[in-house]
Amino acid sequence: MSKVVQYLQTPTFRKNLIAAFIAIVCLFLAVYVGLKIYTKHDESIAVPKIKGLHINAAIQALEDAGLEYQIDSVYQMDAKPGLVIEQDPEQGFHVKSARTIYLTIITQVAPEVSFPNIKDKTLIEATAILKNHNLKIGDTSYVADIARDIVLDAHLRVSPSEMAE
């Protein structure tokens, strides 16, 4: 035990202990400063209001703010095409530069959907199937038949505005 105590009192041990302490402090400071620089601490950009703008104006606003964007689209029959209806993150959130802002816009072209087979289904089943395919039920007519409330025939009707495209 006395040899350990004698070694702890030597100048070599003291020099190594001081050098190790200085190395640990320098390593800590380097990591601390490096992380501040790498994560751009205290640097943020407020997300501009994009919701409700046309896509061209929205893209310009995001590029002016130094933000990236990714666009998804949905079709709504009665809405203005090219309008931004959703943004994530919302307006006013503070984000780092080059952050991706996710936009949802209204597309001009309706997606192509195959007409589902609803023959020989009940009216309730056929209605649910058509709603799941985002199709609307048009005119219906009742034909006397042994099967009650069964779809005997179905036709797809295209509106005149869609035929012009």
Short mmCIF file of C-alpha atoms in Angstrom, two decimals:
data_model
loop_
_atom_site.label_atom_id
_atom_site.label_comp_id
_atom_site.label_asym_id
_atom_site.label_seq_id
_atom_site.Cartn_x
_atom_site.Cartn_y
_atom_site.Cartn_z
CA MET A 1 0.00 0.00 0.00
CA SER A 2 2.85 2.37 0.75
CA LYS A 3 4.23 2.03 -2.82
CA VAL A 4 0.88 3.25 -4.21
CA VAL A 5 0.94 6.24 -1.89
CA GLN A 6 4.56 6.97 -2.84
CA TYR A 7 3.67 6.81 -6.57
CA LEU A 8 0.75 9.20 -6.08
CA GLN A 9 3.21 11.74 -4.64
CA THR A 10 5.66 11.62 -7.56
CA PRO A 11 5.97 14.52 -10.04
CA THR A 12 5.32 12.13 -12.97
CA PHE A 13 1.91 11.18 -11.60
CA ARG A 14 1.01 14.81 -10.97
CA LYS A 15 2.04 15.78 -14.53
CA ASN A 16 -0.02 12.91 -16.02
CA LEU A 17 -3.03 13.79 -13.85
CA ILE A 18 -2.88 17.46 -14.90
CA ALA A 19 -2.41 16.50 -18.58
CA ALA A 20 -5.41 14.12 -18.42
CA PHE A 21 -7.56 16.81 -16.77
CA ILE A 22 -6.58 19.38 -19.44
CA ALA A 23 -7.26 16.85 -22.23
CA ILE A 24 -10.73 16.08 -20.84
CA VAL A 25 -11.58 19.80 -20.52
CA CYS A 26 -10.33 20.47 -24.09
CA LEU A 27 -12.33 17.51 -25.44
CA PHE A 28 -15.47 18.72 -23.65
CA LEU A 29 -15.05 22.27 -25.02
CA ALA A 30 -14.42 20.98 -28.56
CA VAL A 31 -17.56 18.83 -28.46
CA TYR A 32 -19.62 21.68 -26.96
CA VAL A 33 -18.53 24.24 -29.55
CA GLY A 34 -18.70 21.73 -32.40
CA LEU A 35 -22.28 20.76 -31.56
CA LYS A 36 -23.35 24.41 -31.38
CA ILE A 37 -21.91 24.98 -34.85
CA TYR A 38 -23.24 21.72 -36.32
CA THR A 39 -26.79 22.06 -34.95
CA LYS A 40 -26.94 25.82 -35.67
CA HIS A 41 -28.03 26.49 -32.11
CA ASP A 42 -30.18 29.62 -31.67
CA GLU A 43 -30.65 29.94 -35.44
CA SER A 44 -34.21 29.40 -36.62
CA ILE A 45 -36.64 30.60 -39.26
CA ALA A 46 -40.35 31.17 -38.67
CA VAL A 47 -42.43 29.14 -41.12
CA PRO A 48 -44.39 31.55 -43.34
CA LYS A 49 -48.15 31.28 -43.92
CA ILE A 50 -48.48 29.07 -46.98
CA LYS A 51 -51.95 27.64 -46.43
CA GLY A 52 -54.45 29.31 -48.75
CA LEU A 53 -51.87 30.52 -51.28
CA HIS A 54 -51.52 29.34 -54.87
CA ILE A 55 -48.67 26.83 -55.26
CA ASN A 56 -46.44 29.24 -57.23
CA ALA A 57 -46.67 31.93 -54.54
CA ALA A 58 -46.12 29.29 -51.83
CA ILE A 59 -42.98 27.95 -53.50
CA GLN A 60 -41.61 31.48 -53.88
CA ALA A 61 -42.26 32.25 -50.19
CA LEU A 62 -40.51 29.04 -49.10
CA GLU A 63 -37.52 29.64 -51.35
CA ASP A 64 -37.22 33.22 -50.07
CA ALA A 65 -37.18 31.87 -46.50
CA GLY A 66 -34.51 29.27 -47.37
CA LEU A 67 -36.76 26.29 -46.75
CA GLU A 68 -37.17 23.10 -48.75
CA TYR A 69 -40.60 21.78 -49.75
CA GLN A 70 -42.30 18.56 -50.75
CA ILE A 71 -45.67 18.55 -52.47
CA ASP A 72 -48.52 16.05 -52.24
CA SER A 73 -51.82 16.51 -54.03
CA VAL A 74 -55.45 15.61 -53.60
CA TYR A 75 -58.44 16.13 -55.85
CA GLN A 76 -61.50 18.07 -54.73
CA MET A 77 -64.15 18.69 -57.32
CA ASP A 78 -65.38 22.03 -55.99
CA ALA A 79 -62.03 23.57 -54.98
CA LYS A 80 -59.67 25.84 -56.91
CA PRO A 81 -56.78 23.84 -58.46
CA GLY A 82 -53.28 24.73 -57.28
CA LEU A 83 -54.41 25.95 -53.87
CA VAL A 84 -52.37 24.89 -50.81
CA ILE A 85 -54.78 23.34 -48.31
CA GLU A 86 -52.33 21.88 -45.74
CA GLN A 87 -48.82 22.66 -44.53
CA ASP A 88 -46.65 20.85 -42.01
CA PRO A 89 -45.22 22.35 -39.83
CA GLU A 90 -47.84 25.03 -39.35
CA GLN A 91 -47.34 28.78 -39.75
CA GLY A 92 -45.22 30.40 -37.05
CA PHE A 93 -43.24 27.29 -36.00
CA HIS A 94 -39.50 27.94 -35.78
CA VAL A 95 -37.38 25.54 -37.82
CA LYS A 96 -33.76 25.29 -38.96
CA SER A 97 -32.75 26.43 -42.43
CA ALA A 98 -33.12 23.85 -45.23
CA ARG A 99 -35.95 22.14 -43.31
CA THR A 100 -38.53 20.40 -45.53
CA ILE A 101 -42.04 21.85 -45.37
CA TYR A 102 -44.72 19.40 -46.53
CA LEU A 103 -47.51 20.90 -48.64
CA THR A 104 -50.81 19.41 -49.80
CA ILE A 105 -52.34 21.06 -52.84
CA ILE A 106 -55.49 20.63 -54.91
CA THR A 107 -54.69 19.00 -58.24
CA GLN A 108 -56.37 19.94 -61.52
CA VAL A 109 -56.85 16.44 -62.84
CA ALA A 110 -59.07 13.93 -61.12
CA PRO A 111 -57.35 10.62 -60.45
CA GLU A 112 -58.39 7.75 -62.66
CA VAL A 113 -60.45 5.22 -60.77
CA SER A 114 -61.72 1.97 -62.19
CA PHE A 115 -65.45 1.57 -61.85
CA PRO A 116 -66.11 -1.09 -59.20
CA ASN A 117 -68.32 -4.08 -59.80
CA ILE A 118 -71.50 -3.36 -57.86
CA LYS A 119 -73.87 -5.62 -59.76
CA ASP A 120 -75.76 -8.07 -57.57
CA LYS A 121 -74.86 -6.14 -54.42
CA THR A 122 -77.41 -4.59 -52.09
CA LEU A 123 -77.99 -0.87 -52.45
CA ILE A 124 -76.31 -0.25 -49.09
CA GLU A 125 -73.22 -2.26 -50.11
CA ALA A 126 -73.07 -0.56 -53.52
CA THR A 127 -73.32 2.88 -51.90
CA ALA A 128 -70.46 2.07 -49.52
CA ILE A 129 -68.28 0.71 -52.35
CA LEU A 130 -68.87 3.81 -54.48
CA LYS A 131 -68.09 6.14 -51.56
CA ASN A 132 -64.86 4.22 -50.88
CA HIS A 133 -63.85 4.87 -54.51
CA ASN A 134 -64.80 8.57 -54.15
CA LEU A 135 -67.58 8.22 -56.71
CA LYS A 136 -70.98 9.83 -56.40
CA ILE A 137 -74.30 8.08 -56.92
CA GLY A 138 -76.25 9.63 -59.74
CA ASP A 139 -79.82 8.94 -60.78
CA THR A 140 -81.29 5.68 -59.53
CA SER A 141 -84.38 3.93 -60.67
CA TYR A 142 -86.29 1.10 -59.06
CA VAL A 143 -87.18 -1.94 -61.15
CA ALA A 144 -89.53 -4.54 -59.76
CA ASP A 145 -87.59 -7.76 -59.26
CA ILE A 146 -87.67 -10.81 -57.06
CA ALA A 147 -84.45 -9.59 -55.36
CA ARG A 148 -85.20 -6.62 -53.13
CA ASP A 149 -82.82 -3.60 -53.11
CA ILE A 150 -80.26 -5.35 -55.32
CA VAL A 151 -78.29 -3.46 -57.97
CA LEU A 152 -79.26 -5.01 -61.30
CA ASP A 153 -77.25 -2.71 -63.55
CA ALA A 154 -74.86 0.25 -63.19
CA HIS A 155 -73.58 2.82 -65.67
CA LEU A 156 -70.80 5.34 -65.43
CA ARG A 157 -71.84 8.83 -66.42
CA VAL A 158 -69.13 11.38 -67.20
CA SER A 159 -69.86 15.08 -66.83
CA PRO A 160 -69.55 17.28 -69.95
CA SER A 161 -66.58 19.20 -68.47
CA GLU A 162 -64.66 15.94 -68.09
CA MET A 163 -65.46 14.89 -71.65
CA ALA A 164 -63.87 18.09 -73.01
CA GLU A 165 -60.49 17.15 -71.50
#
